[in-house]
PDB file of C-alpha atoms in Angstrom:
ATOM      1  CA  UNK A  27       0.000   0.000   0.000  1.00 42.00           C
ATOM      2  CA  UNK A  28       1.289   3.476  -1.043  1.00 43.00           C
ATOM      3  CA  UNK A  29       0.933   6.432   0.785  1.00 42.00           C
ATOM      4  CA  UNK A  30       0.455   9.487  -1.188  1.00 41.00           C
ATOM      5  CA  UNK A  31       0.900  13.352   0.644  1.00 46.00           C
ATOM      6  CA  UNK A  32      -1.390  15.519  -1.291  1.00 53.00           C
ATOM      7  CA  UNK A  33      -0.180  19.082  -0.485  1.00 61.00           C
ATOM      8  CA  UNK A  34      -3.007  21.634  -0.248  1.00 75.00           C
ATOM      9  CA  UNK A  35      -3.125  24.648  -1.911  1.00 80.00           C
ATOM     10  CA  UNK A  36      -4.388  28.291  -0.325  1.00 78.00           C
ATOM     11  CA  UNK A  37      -5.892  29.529  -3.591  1.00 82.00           C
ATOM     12  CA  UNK A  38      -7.130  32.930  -1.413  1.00 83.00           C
ATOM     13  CA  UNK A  39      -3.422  34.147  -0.407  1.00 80.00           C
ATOM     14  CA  UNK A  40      -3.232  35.161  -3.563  1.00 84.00           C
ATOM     15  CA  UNK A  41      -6.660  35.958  -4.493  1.00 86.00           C
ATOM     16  CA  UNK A  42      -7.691  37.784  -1.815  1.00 90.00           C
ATOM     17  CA  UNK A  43      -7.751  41.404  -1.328  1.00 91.00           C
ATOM     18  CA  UNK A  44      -5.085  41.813   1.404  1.00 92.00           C
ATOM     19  CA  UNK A  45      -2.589  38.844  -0.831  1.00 92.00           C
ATOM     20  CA  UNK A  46      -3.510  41.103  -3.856  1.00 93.00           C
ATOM     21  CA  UNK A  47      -2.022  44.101  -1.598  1.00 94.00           C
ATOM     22  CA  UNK A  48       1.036  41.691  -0.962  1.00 95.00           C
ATOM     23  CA  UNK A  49       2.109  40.502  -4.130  1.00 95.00           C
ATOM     24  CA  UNK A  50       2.027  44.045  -5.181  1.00 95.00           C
ATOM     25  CA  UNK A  51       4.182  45.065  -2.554  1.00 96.00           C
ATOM     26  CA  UNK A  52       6.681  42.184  -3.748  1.00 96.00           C
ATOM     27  CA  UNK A  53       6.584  43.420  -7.013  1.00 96.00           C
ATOM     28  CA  UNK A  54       7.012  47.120  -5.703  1.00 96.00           C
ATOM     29  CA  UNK A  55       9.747  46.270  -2.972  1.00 95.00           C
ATOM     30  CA  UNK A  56      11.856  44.429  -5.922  1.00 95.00           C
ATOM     31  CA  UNK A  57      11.557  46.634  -8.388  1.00 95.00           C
ATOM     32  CA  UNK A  58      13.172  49.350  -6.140  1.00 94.00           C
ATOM     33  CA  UNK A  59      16.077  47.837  -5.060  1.00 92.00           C
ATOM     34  CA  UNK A  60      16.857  46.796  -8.201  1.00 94.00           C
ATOM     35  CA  UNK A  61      16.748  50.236  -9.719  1.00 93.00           C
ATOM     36  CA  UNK A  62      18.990  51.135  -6.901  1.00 92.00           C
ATOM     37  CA  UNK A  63      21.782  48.586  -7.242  1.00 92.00           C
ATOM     38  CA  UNK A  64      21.227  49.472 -10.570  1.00 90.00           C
ATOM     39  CA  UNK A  65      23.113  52.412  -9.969  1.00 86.00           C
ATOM     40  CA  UNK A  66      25.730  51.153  -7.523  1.00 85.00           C
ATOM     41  CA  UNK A  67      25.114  54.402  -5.489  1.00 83.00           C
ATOM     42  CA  UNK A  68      23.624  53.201  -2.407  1.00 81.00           C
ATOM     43  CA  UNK A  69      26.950  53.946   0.315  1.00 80.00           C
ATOM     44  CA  UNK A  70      26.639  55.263   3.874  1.00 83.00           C
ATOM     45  CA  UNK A  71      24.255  54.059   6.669  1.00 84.00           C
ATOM     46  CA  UNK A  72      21.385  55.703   5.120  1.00 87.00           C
ATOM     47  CA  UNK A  73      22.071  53.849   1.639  1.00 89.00           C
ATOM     48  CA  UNK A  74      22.777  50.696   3.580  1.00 91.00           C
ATOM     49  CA  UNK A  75      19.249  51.088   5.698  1.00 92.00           C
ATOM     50  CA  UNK A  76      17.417  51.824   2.264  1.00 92.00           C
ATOM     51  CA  UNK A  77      18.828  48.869   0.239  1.00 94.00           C
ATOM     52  CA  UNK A  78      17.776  46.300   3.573  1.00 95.00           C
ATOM     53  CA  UNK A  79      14.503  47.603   3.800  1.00 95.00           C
ATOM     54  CA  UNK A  80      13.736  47.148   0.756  1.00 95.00           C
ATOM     55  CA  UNK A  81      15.073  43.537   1.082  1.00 95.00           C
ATOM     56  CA  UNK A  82      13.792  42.514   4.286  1.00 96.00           C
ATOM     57  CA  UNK A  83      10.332  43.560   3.413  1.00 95.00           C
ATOM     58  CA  UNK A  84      10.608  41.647  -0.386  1.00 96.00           C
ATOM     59  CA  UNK A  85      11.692  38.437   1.658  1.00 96.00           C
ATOM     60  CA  UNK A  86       9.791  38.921   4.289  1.00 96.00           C
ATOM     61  CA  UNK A  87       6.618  38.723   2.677  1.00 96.00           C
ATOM     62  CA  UNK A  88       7.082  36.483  -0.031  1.00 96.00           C
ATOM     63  CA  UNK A  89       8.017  34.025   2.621  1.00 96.00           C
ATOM     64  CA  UNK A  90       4.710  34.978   4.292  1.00 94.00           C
ATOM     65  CA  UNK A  91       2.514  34.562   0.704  1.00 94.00           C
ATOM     66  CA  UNK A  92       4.423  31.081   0.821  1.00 94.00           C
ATOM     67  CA  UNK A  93       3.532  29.905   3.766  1.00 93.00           C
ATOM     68  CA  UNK A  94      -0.711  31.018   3.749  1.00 92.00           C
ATOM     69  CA  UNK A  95      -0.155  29.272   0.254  1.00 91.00           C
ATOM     70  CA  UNK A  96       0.876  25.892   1.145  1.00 89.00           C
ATOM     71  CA  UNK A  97      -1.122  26.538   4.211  1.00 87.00           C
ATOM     72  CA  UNK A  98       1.965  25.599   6.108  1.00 87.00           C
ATOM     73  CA  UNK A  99       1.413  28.857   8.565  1.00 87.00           C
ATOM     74  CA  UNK A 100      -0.475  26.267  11.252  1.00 87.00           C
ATOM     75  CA  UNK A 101       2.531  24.170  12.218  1.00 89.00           C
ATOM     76  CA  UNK A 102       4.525  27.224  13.358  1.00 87.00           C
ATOM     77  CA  UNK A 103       4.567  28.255  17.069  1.00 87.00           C
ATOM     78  CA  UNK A 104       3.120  31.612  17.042  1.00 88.00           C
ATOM     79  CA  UNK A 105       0.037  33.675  16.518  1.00 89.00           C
ATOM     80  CA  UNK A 106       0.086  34.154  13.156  1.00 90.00           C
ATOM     81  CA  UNK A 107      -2.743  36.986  12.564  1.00 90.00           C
ATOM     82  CA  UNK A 108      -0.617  38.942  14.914  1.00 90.00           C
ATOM     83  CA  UNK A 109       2.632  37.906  13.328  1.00 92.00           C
ATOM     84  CA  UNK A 110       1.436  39.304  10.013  1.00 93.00           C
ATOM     85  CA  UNK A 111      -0.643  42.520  11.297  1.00 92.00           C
ATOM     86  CA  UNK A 112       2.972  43.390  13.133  1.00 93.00           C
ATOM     87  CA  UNK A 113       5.171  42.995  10.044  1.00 94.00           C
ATOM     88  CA  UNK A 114       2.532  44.736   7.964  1.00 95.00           C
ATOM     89  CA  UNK A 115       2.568  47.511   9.968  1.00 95.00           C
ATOM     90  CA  UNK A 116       6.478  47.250  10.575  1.00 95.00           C
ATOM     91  CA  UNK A 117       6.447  47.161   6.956  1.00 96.00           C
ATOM     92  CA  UNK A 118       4.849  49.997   6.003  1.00 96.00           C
ATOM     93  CA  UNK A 119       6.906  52.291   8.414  1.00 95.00           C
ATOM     94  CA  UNK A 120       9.939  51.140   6.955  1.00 96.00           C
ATOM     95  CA  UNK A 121       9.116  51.683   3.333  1.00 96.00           C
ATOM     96  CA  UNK A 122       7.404  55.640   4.790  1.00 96.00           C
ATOM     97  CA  UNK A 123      10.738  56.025   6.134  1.00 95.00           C
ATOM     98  CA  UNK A 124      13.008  54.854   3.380  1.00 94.00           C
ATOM     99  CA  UNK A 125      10.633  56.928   0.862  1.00 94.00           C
ATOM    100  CA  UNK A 126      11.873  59.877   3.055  1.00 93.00           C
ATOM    101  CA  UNK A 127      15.555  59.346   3.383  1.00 91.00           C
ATOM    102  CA  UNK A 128      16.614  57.989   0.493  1.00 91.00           C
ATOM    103  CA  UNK A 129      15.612  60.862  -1.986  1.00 91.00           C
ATOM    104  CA  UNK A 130      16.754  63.815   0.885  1.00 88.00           C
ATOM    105  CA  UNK A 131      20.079  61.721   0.533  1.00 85.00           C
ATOM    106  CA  UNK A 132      21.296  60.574  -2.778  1.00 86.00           C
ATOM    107  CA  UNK A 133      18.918  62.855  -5.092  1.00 82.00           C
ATOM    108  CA  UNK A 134      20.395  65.861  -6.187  1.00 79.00           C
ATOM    109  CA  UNK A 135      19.000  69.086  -8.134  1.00 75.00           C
ATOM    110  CA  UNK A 136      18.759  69.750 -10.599  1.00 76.00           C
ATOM    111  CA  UNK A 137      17.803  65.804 -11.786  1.00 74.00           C
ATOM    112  CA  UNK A 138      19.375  65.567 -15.392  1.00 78.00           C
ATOM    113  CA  UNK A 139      21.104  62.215 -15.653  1.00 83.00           C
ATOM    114  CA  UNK A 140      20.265  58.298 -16.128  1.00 85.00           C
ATOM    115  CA  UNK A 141      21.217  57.672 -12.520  1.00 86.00           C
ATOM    116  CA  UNK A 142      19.187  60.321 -11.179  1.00 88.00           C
ATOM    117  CA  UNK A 143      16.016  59.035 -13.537  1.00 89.00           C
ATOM    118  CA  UNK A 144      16.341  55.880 -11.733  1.00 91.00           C
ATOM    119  CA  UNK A 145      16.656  56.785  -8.365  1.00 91.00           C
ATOM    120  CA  UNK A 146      13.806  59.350  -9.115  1.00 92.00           C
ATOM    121  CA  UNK A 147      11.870  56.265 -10.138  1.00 93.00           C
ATOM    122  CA  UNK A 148      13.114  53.910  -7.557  1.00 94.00           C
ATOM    123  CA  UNK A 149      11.444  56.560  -4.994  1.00 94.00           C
ATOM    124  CA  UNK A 150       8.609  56.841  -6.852  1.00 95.00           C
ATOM    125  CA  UNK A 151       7.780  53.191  -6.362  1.00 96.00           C
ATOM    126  CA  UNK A 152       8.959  52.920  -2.986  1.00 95.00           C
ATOM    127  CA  UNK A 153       6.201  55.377  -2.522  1.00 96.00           C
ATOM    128  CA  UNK A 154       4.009  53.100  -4.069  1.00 96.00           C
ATOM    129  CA  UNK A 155       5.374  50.120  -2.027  1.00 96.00           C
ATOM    130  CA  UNK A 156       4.230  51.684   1.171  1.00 96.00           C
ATOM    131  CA  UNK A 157       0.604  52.461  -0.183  1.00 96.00           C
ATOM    132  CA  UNK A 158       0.478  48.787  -1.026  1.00 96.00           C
ATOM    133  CA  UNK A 159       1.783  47.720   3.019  1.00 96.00           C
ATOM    134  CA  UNK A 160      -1.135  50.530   4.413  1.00 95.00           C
ATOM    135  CA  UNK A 161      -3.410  48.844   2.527  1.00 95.00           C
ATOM    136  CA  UNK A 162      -2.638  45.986   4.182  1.00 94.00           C
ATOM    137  CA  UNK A 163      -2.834  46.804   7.846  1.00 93.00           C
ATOM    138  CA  UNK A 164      -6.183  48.521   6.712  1.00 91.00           C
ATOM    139  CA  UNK A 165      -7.698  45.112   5.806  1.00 90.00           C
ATOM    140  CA  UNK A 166      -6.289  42.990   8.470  1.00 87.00           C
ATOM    141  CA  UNK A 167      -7.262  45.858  11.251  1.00 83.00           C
ATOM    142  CA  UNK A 168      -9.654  44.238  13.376  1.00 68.00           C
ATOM    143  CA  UNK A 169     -13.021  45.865  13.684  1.00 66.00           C
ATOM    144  CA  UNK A 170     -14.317  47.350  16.772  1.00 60.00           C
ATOM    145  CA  UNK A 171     -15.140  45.095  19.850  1.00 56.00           C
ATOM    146  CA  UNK A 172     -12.899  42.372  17.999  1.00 57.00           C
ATOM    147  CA  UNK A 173      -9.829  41.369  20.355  1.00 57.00           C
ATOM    148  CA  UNK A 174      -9.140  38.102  18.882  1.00 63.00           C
ATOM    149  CA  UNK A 175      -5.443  39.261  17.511  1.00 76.00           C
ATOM    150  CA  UNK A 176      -4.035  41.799  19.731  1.00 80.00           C
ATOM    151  CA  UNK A 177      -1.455  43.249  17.266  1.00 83.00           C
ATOM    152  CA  UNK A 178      -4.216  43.915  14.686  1.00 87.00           C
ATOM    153  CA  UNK A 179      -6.336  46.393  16.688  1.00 86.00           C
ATOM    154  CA  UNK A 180      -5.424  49.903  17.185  1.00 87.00           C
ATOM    155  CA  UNK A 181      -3.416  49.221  20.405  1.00 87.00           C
ATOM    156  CA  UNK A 182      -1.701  46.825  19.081  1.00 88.00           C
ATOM    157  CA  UNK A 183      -0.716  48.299  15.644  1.00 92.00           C
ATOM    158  CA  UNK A 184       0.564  51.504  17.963  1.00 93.00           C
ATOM    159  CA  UNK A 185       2.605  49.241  20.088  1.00 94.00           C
ATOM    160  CA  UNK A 186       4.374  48.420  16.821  1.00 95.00           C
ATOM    161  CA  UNK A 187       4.965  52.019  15.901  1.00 96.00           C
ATOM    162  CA  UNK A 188       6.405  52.934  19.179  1.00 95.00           C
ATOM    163  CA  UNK A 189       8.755  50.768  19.214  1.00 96.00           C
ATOM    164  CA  UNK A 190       9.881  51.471  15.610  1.00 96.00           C
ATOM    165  CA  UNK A 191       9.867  55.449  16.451  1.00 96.00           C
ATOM    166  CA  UNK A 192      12.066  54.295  19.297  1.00 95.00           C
ATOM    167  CA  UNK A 193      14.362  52.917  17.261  1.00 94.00           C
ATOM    168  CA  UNK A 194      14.773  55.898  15.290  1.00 94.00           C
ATOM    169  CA  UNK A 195      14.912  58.321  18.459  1.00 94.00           C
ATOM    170  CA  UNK A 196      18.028  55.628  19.015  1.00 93.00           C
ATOM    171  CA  UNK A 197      19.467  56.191  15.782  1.00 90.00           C
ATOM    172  CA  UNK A 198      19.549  59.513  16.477  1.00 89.00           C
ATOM    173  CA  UNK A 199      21.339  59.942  19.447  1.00 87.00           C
ATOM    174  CA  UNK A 200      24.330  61.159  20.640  1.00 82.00           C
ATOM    175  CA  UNK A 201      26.726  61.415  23.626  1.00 76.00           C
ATOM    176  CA  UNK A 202      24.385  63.062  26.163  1.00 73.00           C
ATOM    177  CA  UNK A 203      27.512  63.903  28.605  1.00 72.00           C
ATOM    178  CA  UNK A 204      27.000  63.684  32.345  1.00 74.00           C
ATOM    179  CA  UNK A 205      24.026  65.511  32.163  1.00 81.00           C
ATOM    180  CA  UNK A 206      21.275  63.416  34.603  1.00 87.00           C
ATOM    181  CA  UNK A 207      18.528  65.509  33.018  1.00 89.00           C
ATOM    182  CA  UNK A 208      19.580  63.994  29.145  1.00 89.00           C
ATOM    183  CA  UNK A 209      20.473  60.682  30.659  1.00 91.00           C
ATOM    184  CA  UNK A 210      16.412  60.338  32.263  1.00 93.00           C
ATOM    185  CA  UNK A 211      15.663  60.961  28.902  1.00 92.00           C
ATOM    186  CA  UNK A 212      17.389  58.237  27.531  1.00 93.00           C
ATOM    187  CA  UNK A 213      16.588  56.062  29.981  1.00 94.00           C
ATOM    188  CA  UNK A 214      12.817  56.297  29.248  1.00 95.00           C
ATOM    189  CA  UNK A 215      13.160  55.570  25.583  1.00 95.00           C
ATOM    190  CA  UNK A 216      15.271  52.616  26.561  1.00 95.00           C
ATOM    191  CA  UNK A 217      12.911  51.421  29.340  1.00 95.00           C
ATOM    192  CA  UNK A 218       9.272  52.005  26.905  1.00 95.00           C
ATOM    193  CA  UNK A 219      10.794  50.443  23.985  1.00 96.00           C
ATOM    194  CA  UNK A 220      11.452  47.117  25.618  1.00 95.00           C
ATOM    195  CA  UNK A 221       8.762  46.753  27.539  1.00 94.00           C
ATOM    196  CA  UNK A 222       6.619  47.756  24.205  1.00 94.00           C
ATOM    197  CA  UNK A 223       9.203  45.102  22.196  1.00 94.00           C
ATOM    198  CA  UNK A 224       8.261  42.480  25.111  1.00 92.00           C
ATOM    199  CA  UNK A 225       4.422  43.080  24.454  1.00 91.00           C
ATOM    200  CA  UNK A 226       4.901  42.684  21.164  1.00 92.00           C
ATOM    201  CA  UNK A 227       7.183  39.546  21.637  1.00 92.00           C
ATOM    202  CA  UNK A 228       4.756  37.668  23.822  1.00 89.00           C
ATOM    203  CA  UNK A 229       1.893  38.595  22.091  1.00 88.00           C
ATOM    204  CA  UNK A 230       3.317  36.520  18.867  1.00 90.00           C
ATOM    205  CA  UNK A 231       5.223  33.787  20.667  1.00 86.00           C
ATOM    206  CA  UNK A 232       1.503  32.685  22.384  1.00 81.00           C
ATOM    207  CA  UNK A 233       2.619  33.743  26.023  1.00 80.00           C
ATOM    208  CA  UNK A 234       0.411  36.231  27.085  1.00 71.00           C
ATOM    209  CA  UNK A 235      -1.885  33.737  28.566  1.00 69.00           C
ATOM    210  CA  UNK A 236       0.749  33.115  31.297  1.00 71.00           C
ATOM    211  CA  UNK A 237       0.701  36.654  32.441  1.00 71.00           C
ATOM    212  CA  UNK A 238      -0.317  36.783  36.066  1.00 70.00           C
ATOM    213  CA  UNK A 239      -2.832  39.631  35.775  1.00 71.00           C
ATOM    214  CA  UNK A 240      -5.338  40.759  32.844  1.00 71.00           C
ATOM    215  CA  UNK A 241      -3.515  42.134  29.733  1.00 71.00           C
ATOM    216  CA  UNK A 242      -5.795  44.729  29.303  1.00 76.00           C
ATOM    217  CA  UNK A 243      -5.652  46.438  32.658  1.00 80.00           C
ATOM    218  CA  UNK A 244      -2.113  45.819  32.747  1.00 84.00           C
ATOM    219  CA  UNK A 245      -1.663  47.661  29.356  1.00 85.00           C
ATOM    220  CA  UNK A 246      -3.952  50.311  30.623  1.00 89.00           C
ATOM    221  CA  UNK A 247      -1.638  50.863  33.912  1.00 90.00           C
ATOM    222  CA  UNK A 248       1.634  50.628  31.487  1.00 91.00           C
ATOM    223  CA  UNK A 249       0.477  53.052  28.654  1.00 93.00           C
ATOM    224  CA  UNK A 250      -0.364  55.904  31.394  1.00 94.00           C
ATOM    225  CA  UNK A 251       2.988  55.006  32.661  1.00 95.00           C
ATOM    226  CA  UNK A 252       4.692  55.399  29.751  1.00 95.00           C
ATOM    227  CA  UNK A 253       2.605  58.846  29.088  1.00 95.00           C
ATOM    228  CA  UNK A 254       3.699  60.288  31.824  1.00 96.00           C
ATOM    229  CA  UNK A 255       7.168  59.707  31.491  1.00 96.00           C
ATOM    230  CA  UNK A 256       7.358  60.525  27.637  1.00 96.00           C
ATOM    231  CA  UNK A 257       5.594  64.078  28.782  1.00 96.00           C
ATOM    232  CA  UNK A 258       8.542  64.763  31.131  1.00 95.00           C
ATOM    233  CA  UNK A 259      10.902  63.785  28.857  1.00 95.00           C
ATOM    234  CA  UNK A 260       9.025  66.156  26.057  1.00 95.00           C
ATOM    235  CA  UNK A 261      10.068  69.031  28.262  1.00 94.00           C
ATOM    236  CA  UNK A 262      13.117  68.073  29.464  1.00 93.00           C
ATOM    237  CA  UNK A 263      14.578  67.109  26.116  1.00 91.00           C
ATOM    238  CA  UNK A 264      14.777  69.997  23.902  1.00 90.00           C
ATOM    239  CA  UNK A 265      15.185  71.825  27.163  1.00 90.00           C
ATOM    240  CA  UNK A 266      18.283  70.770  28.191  1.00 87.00           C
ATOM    241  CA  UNK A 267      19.497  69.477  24.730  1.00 85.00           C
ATOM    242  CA  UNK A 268      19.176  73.251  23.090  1.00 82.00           C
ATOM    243  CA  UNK A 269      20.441  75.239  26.366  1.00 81.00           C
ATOM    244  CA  UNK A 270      23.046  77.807  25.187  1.00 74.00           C
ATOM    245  CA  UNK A 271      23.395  76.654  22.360  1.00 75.00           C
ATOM    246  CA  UNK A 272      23.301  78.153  18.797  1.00 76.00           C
ATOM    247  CA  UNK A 273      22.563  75.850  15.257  1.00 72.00           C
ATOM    248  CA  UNK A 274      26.290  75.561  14.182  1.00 72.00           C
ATOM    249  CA  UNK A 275      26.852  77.006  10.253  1.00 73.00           C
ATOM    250  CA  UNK A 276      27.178  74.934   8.125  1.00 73.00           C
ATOM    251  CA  UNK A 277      24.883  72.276   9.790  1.00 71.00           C
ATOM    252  CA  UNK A 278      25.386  68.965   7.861  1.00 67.00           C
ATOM    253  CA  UNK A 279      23.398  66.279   7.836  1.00 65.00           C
ATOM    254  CA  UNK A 280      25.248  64.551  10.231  1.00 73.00           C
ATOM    255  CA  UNK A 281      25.209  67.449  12.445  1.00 77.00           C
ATOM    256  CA  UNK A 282      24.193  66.929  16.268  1.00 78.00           C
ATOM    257  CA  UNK A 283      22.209  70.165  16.240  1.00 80.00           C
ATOM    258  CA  UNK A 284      19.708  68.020  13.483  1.00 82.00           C
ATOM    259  CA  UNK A 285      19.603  65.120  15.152  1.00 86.00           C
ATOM    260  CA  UNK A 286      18.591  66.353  18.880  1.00 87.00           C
ATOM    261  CA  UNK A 287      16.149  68.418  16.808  1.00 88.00           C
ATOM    262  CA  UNK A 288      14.920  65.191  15.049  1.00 90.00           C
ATOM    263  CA  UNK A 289      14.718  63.258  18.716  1.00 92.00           C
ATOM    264  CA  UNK A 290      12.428  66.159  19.890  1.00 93.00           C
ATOM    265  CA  UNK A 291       9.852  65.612  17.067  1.00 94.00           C
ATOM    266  CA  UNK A 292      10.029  61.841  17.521  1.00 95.00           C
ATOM    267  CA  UNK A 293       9.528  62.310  21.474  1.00 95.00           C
ATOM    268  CA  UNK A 294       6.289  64.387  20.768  1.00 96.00           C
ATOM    269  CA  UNK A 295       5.235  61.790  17.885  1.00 95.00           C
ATOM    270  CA  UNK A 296       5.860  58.791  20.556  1.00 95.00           C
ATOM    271  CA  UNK A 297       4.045  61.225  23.493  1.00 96.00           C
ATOM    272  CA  UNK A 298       0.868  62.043  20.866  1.00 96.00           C
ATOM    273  CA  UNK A 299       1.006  57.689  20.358  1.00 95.00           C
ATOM    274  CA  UNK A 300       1.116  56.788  23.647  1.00 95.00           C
ATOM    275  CA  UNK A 301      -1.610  59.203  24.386  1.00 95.00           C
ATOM    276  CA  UNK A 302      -3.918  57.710  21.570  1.00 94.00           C
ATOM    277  CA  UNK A 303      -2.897  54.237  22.819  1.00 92.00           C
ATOM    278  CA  UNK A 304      -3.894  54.999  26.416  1.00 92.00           C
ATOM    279  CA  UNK A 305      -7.447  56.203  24.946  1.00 91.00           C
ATOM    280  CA  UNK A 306      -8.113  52.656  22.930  1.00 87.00           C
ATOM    281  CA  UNK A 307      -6.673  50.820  25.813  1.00 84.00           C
ATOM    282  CA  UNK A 308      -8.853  52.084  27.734  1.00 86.00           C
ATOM    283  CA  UNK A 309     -12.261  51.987  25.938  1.00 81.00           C
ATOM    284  CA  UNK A 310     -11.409  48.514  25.243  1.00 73.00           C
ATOM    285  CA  UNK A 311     -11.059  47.813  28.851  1.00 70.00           C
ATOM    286  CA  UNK A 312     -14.092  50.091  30.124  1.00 67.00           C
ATOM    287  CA  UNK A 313     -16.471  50.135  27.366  1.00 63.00           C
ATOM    288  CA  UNK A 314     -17.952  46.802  26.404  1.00 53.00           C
ATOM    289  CA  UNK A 315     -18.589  47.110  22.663  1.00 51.00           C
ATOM    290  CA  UNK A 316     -22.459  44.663  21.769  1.00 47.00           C
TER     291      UNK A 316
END
């Protein structure tokens, strides 16, 4: 007697409206890195950051299309809904923030050359790319009232975003000195980020179920928490950072006065999220949706 494995096929990854939205951020994703390599002027952090982005999210999802395809997604240890709604979102801030940095950095005016055409264009669908990854975490959002993946309602997808504009504010800093006013500051974006990039960890791996106390109240406690502290650091930050001190001329782009500047708008972006978080967290908690 012979035993024959029939391997099922997920027609609907494909078919569906949110694998339409992937392949076409596949396509998107590899057509701009290839443009770029194209040009062999992609040197520097910031080139380097652009050219992996690009990557990661190409391989990232194809290997997610593969495995909803051969409906192979079951077997693995993790929750996949919020596996996907994370990366999707993850996604699409990486692409936003490669569609930013790569033009400010490599294209130059006027644009009048081959190389410039195709970095032009290589923006243009990176763009694209990251239209194609909001799309996504539109259709996998869960509605309201449904808590059945975490990391696809609003609190979850903002848990995602603070820790990715944490890892930017991180980026961005420099040597804060012996100042104990600078140092609290860093201290909170250290201490929020991984206890966001725990959340986020044990919501995937399954483990949340081991927590000792109710997720929701405990995110509810942590997310005024976290408000609180990103407020004082709001203040305290540009305070302290700018304090007799004039923008240097010229002010590169690798100039500290930029980059302090940039951590202040990132503080009041993370502040404004954990706000908004603290608001669904709560409703979600307190208001019992029919």
């Amino acid at each position: 007697r012979r035993a024959m494995a029939v391997m099922r096929v997920n027609q609907r990854a494909l078919t569906s409206w949110v694998g339409i939205a992937r392949i076409f951020a596949i396509v998107l994703s590899c057509i701009a890195f290839s443009l770029v390599a194209s040009t062999r002027i992609y040197g520097g952090a910031y080139g380097t950051w652009c050219m992996f982005t690009w990557c990661f999210c190409f391989a990232v999802t194809v290997l997610i299309v593969l495995l909803e395809l051969l409906e192979l997604y079951p077997k693995l240890p993790l929750s996949w809904d919020d596996f996907t709604s994370a990366f999707s979102m993850l996604a699409a801030l990486m692409i936003f923030t490669t569609s930013v940095v790569f033009p400010s950095t490599f294209i130059s005016s006027p644009c009048n050359s081959d190389t410039c055409a195709r970095q032009a264009a290589a923006t243009a669908i990176s763009c694209l790319c990251f239209l194609a990854y909001a799309l996504e975490v539109g259709l996998t959002r869960a509605k309201p009232g449904d808590i059945s993946s975490f990391l696809s309602t609003v609190p979850g997808l903002l848990k995602v975003f603070e820790a990715y504009v944490a890892c930017l504010i991180f980026s961005l800093l420099d040597d804060v000195g012996s100042e104990p006013a600078l140092q609290w500051c860093v201290a909170v974006y250290a201490i929020c980020f991984i206890i966001t990039l725990l959340i986020i960890i044990m919501t995937i791996g399954r483990c949340l179920a081991y927590m000792p106390c109710p997720l929701e109240k405990m995110l509810v406690g942590y997310n005024a928490l976290a408000l609180v502290m990103y407020l004082t650091v709001t203040v305290i930050w540009p305070l302290y950072s700018f304090r007799n001190t004039r923008r240097p001329n010229p002010c590169g782009a690798n100039c500290w006065w930029n980059k302090r500047l940039g951590v202040t708008f990132l503080t009041i972006f993370n502040l404004l999220a954990y706000l908004v978080d603290l608001v669904y967290s709560t409703k979600m908690v307190f208001v019992t949706v029919p």
